[in-house]
mmCIF file of C-alpha atoms and ligand atoms in Angstrom:
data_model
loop_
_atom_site.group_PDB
_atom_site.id
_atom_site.type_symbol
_atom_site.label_atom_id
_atom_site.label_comp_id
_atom_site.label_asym_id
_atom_site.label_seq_id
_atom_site.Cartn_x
_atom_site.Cartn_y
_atom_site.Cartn_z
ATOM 1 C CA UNK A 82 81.031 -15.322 -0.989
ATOM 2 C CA UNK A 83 79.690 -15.186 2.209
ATOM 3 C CA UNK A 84 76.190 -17.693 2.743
ATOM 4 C CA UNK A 85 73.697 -17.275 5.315
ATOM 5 C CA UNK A 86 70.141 -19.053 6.005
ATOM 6 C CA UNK A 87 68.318 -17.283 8.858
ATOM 7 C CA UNK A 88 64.698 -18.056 9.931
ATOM 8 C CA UNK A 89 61.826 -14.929 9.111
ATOM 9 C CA UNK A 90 60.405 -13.357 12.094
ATOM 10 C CA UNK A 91 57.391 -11.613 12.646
ATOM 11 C CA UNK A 92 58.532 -8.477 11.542
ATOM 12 C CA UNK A 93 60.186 -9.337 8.391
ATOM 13 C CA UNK A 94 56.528 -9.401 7.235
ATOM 14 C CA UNK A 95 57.038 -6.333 5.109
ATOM 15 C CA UNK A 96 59.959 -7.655 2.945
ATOM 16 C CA UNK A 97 58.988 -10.854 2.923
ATOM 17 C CA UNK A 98 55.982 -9.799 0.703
ATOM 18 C CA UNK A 99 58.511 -7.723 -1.135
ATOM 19 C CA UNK A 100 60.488 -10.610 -1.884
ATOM 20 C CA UNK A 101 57.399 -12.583 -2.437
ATOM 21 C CA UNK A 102 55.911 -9.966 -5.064
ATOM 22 C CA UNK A 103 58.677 -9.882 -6.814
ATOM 23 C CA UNK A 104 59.675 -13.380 -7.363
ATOM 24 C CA UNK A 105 56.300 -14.222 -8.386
ATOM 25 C CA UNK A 106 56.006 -11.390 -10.906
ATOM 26 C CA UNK A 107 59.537 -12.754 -12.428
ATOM 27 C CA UNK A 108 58.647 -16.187 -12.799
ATOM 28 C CA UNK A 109 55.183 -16.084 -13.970
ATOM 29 C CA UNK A 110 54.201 -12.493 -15.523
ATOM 30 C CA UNK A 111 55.501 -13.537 -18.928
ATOM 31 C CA UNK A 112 53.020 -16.743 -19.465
ATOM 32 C CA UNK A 113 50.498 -15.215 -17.853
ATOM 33 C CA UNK A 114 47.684 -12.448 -17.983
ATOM 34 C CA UNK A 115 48.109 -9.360 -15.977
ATOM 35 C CA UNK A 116 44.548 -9.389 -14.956
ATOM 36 C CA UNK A 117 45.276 -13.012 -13.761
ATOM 37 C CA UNK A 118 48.796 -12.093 -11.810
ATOM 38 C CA UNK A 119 46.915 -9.495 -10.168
ATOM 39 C CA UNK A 120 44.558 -11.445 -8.608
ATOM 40 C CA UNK A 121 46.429 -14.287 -7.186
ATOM 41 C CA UNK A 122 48.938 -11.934 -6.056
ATOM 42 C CA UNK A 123 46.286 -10.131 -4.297
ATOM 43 C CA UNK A 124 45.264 -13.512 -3.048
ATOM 44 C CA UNK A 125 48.183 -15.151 -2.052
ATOM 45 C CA UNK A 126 50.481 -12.131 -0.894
ATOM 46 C CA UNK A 127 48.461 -9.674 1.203
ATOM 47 C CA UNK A 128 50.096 -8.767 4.442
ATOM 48 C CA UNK A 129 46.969 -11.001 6.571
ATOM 49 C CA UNK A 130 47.139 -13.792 4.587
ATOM 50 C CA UNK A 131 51.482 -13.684 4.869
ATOM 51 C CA UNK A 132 50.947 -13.098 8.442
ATOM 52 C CA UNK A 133 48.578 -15.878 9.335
ATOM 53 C CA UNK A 134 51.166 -18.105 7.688
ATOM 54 C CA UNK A 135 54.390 -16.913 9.351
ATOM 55 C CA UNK A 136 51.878 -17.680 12.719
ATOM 56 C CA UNK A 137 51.170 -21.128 11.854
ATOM 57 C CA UNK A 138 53.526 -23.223 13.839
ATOM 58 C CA UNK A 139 53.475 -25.816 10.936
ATOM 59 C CA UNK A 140 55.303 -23.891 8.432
ATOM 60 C CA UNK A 141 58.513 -22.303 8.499
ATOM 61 C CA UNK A 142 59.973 -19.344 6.013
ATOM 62 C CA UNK A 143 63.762 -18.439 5.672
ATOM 63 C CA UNK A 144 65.618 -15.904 3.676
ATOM 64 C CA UNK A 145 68.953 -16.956 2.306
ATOM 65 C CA UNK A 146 71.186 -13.936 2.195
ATOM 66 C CA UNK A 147 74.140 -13.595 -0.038
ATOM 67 C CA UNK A 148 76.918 -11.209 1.041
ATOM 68 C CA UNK A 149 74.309 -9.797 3.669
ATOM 69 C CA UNK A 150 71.548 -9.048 0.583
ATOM 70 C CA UNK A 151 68.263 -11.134 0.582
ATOM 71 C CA UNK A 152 68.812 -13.476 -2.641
ATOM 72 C CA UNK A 153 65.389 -15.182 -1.707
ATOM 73 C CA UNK A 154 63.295 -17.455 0.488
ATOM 74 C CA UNK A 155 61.941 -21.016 1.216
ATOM 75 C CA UNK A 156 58.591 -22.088 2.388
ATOM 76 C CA UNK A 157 58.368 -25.261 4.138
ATOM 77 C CA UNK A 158 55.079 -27.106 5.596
ATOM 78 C CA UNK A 159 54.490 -29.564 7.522
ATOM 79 C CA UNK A 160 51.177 -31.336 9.157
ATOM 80 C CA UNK A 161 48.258 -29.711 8.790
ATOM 81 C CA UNK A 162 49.578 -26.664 6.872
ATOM 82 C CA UNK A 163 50.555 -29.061 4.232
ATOM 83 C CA UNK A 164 48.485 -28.418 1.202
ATOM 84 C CA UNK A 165 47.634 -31.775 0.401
ATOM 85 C CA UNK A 166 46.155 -34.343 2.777
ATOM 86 C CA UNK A 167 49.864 -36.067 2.410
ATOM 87 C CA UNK A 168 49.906 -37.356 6.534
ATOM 88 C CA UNK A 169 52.322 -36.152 9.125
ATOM 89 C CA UNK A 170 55.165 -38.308 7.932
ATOM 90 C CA UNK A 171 55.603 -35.626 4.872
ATOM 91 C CA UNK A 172 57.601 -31.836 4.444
ATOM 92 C CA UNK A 173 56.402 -29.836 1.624
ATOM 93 C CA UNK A 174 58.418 -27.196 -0.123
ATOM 94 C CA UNK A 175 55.671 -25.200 -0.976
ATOM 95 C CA UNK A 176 58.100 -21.995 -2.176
ATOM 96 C CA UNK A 177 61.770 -21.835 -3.067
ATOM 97 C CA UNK A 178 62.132 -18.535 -5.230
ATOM 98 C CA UNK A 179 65.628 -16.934 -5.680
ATOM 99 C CA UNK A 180 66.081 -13.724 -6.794
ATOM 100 C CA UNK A 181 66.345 -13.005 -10.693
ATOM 101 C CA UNK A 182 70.187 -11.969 -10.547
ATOM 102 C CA UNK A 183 71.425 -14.791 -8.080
ATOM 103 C CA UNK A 184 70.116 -17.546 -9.979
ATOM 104 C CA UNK A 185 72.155 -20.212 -11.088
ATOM 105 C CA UNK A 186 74.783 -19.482 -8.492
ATOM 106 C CA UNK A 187 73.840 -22.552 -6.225
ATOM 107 C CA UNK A 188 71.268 -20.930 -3.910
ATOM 108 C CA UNK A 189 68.166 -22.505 -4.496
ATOM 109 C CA UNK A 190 70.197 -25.994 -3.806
ATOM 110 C CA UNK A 191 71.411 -24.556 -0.818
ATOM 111 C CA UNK A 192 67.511 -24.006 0.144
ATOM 112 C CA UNK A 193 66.690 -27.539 -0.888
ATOM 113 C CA UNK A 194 69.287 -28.828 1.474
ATOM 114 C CA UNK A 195 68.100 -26.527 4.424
ATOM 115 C CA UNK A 196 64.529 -28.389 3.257
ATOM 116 C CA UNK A 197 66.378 -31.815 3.404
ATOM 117 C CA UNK A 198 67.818 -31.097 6.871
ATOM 118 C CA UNK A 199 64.418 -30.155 8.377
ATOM 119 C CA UNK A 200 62.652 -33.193 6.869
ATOM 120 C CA UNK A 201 65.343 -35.851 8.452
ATOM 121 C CA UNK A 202 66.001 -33.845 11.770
ATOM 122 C CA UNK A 203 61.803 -34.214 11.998
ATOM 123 C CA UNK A 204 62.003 -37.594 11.130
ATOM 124 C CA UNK A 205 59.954 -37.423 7.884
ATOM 125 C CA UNK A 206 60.106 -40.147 5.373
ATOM 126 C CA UNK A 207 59.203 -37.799 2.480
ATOM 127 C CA UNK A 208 59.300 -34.223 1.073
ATOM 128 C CA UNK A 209 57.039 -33.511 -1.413
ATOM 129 C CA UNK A 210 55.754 -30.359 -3.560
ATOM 130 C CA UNK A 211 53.751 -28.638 -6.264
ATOM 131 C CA UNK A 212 55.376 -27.058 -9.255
ATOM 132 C CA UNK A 213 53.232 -25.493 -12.302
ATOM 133 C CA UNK A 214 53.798 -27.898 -15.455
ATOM 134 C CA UNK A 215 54.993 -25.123 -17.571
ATOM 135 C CA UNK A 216 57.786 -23.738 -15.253
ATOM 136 C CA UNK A 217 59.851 -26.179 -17.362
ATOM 137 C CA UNK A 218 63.515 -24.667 -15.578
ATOM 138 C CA UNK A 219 61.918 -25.283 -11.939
ATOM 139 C CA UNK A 220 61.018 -29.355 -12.890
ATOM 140 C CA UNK A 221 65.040 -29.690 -14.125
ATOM 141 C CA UNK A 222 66.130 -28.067 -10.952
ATOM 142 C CA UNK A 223 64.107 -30.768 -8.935
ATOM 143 C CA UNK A 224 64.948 -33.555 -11.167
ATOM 144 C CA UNK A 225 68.572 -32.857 -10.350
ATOM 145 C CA UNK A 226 67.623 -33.004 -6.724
ATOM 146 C CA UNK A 227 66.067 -36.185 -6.549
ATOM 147 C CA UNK A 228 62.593 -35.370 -7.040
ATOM 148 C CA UNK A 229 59.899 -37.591 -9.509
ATOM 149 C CA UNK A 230 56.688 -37.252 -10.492
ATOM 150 C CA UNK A 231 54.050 -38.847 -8.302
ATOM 151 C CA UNK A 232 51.063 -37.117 -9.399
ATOM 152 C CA UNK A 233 48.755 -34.225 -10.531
ATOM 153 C CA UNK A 234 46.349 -31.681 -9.287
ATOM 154 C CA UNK A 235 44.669 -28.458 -10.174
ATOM 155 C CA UNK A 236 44.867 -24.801 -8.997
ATOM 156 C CA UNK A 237 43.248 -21.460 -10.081
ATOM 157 C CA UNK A 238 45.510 -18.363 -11.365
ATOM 158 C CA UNK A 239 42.729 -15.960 -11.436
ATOM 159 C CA UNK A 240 39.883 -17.490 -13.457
ATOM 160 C CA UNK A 241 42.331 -19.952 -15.294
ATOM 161 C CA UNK A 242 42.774 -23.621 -14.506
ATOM 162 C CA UNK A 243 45.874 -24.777 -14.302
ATOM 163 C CA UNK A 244 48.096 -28.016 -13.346
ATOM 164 C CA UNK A 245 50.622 -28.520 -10.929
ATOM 165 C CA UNK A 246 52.605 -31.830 -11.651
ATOM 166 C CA UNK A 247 53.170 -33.020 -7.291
ATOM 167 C CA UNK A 248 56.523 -34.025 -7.289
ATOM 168 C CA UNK A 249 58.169 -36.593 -4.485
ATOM 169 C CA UNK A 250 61.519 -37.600 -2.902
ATOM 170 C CA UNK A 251 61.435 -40.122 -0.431
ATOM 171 C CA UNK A 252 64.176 -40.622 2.297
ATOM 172 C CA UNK A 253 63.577 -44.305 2.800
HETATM 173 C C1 COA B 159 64.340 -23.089 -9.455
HETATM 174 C C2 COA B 159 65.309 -22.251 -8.622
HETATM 175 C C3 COA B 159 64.862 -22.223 -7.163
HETATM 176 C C4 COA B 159 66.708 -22.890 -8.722
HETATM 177 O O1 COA B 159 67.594 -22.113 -7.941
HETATM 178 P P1 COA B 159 69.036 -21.717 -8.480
HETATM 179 O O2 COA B 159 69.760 -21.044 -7.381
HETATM 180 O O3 COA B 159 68.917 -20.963 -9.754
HETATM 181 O O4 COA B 159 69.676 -23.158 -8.798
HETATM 182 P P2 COA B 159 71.104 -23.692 -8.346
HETATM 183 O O5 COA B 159 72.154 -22.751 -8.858
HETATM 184 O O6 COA B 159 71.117 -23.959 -6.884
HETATM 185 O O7 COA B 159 71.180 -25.061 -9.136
HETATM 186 C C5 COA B 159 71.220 -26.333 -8.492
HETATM 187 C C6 COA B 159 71.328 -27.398 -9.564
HETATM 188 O O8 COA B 159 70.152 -27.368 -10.379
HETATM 189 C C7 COA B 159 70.510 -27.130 -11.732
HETATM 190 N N1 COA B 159 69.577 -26.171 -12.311
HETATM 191 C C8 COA B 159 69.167 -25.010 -11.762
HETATM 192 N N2 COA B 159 68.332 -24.375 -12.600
HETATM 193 C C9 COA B 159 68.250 -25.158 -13.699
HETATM 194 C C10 COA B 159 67.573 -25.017 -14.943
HETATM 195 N N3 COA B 159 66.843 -23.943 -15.225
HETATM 196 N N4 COA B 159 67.703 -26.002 -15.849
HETATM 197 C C11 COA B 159 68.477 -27.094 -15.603
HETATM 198 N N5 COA B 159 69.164 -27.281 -14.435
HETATM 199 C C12 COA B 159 69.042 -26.313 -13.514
HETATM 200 C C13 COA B 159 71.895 -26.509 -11.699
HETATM 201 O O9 COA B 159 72.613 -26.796 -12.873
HETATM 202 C C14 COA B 159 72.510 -27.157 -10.496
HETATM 203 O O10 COA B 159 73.038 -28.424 -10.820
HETATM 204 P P3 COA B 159 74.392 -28.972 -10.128
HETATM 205 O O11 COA B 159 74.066 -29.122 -8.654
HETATM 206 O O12 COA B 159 74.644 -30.266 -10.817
HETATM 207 O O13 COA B 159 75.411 -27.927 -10.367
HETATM 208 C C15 COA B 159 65.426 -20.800 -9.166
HETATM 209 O O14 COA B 159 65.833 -20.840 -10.501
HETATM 210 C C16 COA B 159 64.176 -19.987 -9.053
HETATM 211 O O15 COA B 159 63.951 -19.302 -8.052
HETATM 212 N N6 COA B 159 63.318 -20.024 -10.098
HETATM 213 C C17 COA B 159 62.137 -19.193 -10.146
HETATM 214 C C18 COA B 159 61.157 -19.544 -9.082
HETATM 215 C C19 COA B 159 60.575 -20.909 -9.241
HETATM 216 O O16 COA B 159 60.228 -21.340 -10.321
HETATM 217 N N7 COA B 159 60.439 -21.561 -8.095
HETATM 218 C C20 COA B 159 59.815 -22.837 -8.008
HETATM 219 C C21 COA B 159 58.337 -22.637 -7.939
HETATM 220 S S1 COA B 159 57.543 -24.196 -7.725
#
């Protein structure tokens, strides 16, 4: 079983929305409307809105590949492309999403500790993110890493409200 982290480039645009898309759809289409999927994938996933992202020099996206196939991908922000006003001393995870059939198989803590070795090589004192409250296998995942909840906010998926619980590890 052959492991490998590399860093998305410019022109891995195209399957990194693939990847995106797909993810998304798995973990949300079931407690969700279409009508509502559709329009924060159309939102959140078109190919300007990817690519002004993958430009910003305060966020970083990786695939993880698993015998040389893309199992999935981690978003990490820091500074001003942080999503909450956290302060510079802070790394958000703002996406870890592996691939339906390579779940459970160790990949999405191999992710975490790529997000862990960022955060202490940048000397950050925290790393932080936003997970929906009913993605109830995502909040064990980050309980077993470390994580607690610190807080609460509100996002839109399509025209529904809906509540992220912001969870925290600090370093220090
Ligand atoms: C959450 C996710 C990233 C976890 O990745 P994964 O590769 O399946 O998890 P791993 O195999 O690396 O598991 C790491 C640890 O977490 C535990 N874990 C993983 N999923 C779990 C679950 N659903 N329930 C309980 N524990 C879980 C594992 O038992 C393992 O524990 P161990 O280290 O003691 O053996 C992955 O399931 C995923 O992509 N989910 C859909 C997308 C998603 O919800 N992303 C988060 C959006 S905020």
């Amino acid at each position: 079983m052959t492991i490998i982290i590399k860093k998305c480039r410019r022109e891995d645009l195209q399957i990194l929305q693939e990847i995106s898309i797909e993810t998304f759809n798995d973990t949300f289409k079931d407690q969700n409307s279409p009508e509502n999927m559709k329009a924060y994938l159309e939102i959140a996933f078109n190919s300007k809105q990817l690519e002004e992202e993958m430009s910003n020099i305060s966020s970083e996206f990786f695939f993880i590949f698993l015998n040389e196939e893309i199992a999935g991908y981690l978003k990490v922000n820091m500074n001003d492309a942080q999503s909450e006003k956290v302060g510079n001393e802070s790394l958000e995870i703002e996406r870890i999403y592996i691939r339906y059939k390579f779940k459970r198989k160790g990949l999405g803590k191999y992710l975490f500790n790529k997000a862990m070795e960022i955060t202490l090589r940048q000397g950050k004192q925290m790393i932080w993110l936003g997970v929906w409250e009913k993605n109830a296998s995502a909040i064990d995942f980050y309980k077993k890493m470390g994580f607690v909840q610190t807080g609460v906010h509100s996002f839109y998926m399509g025209d529904e409200e809906q509540f992220d619980y912001i969870m925290t590890k600090s370093l220090i």
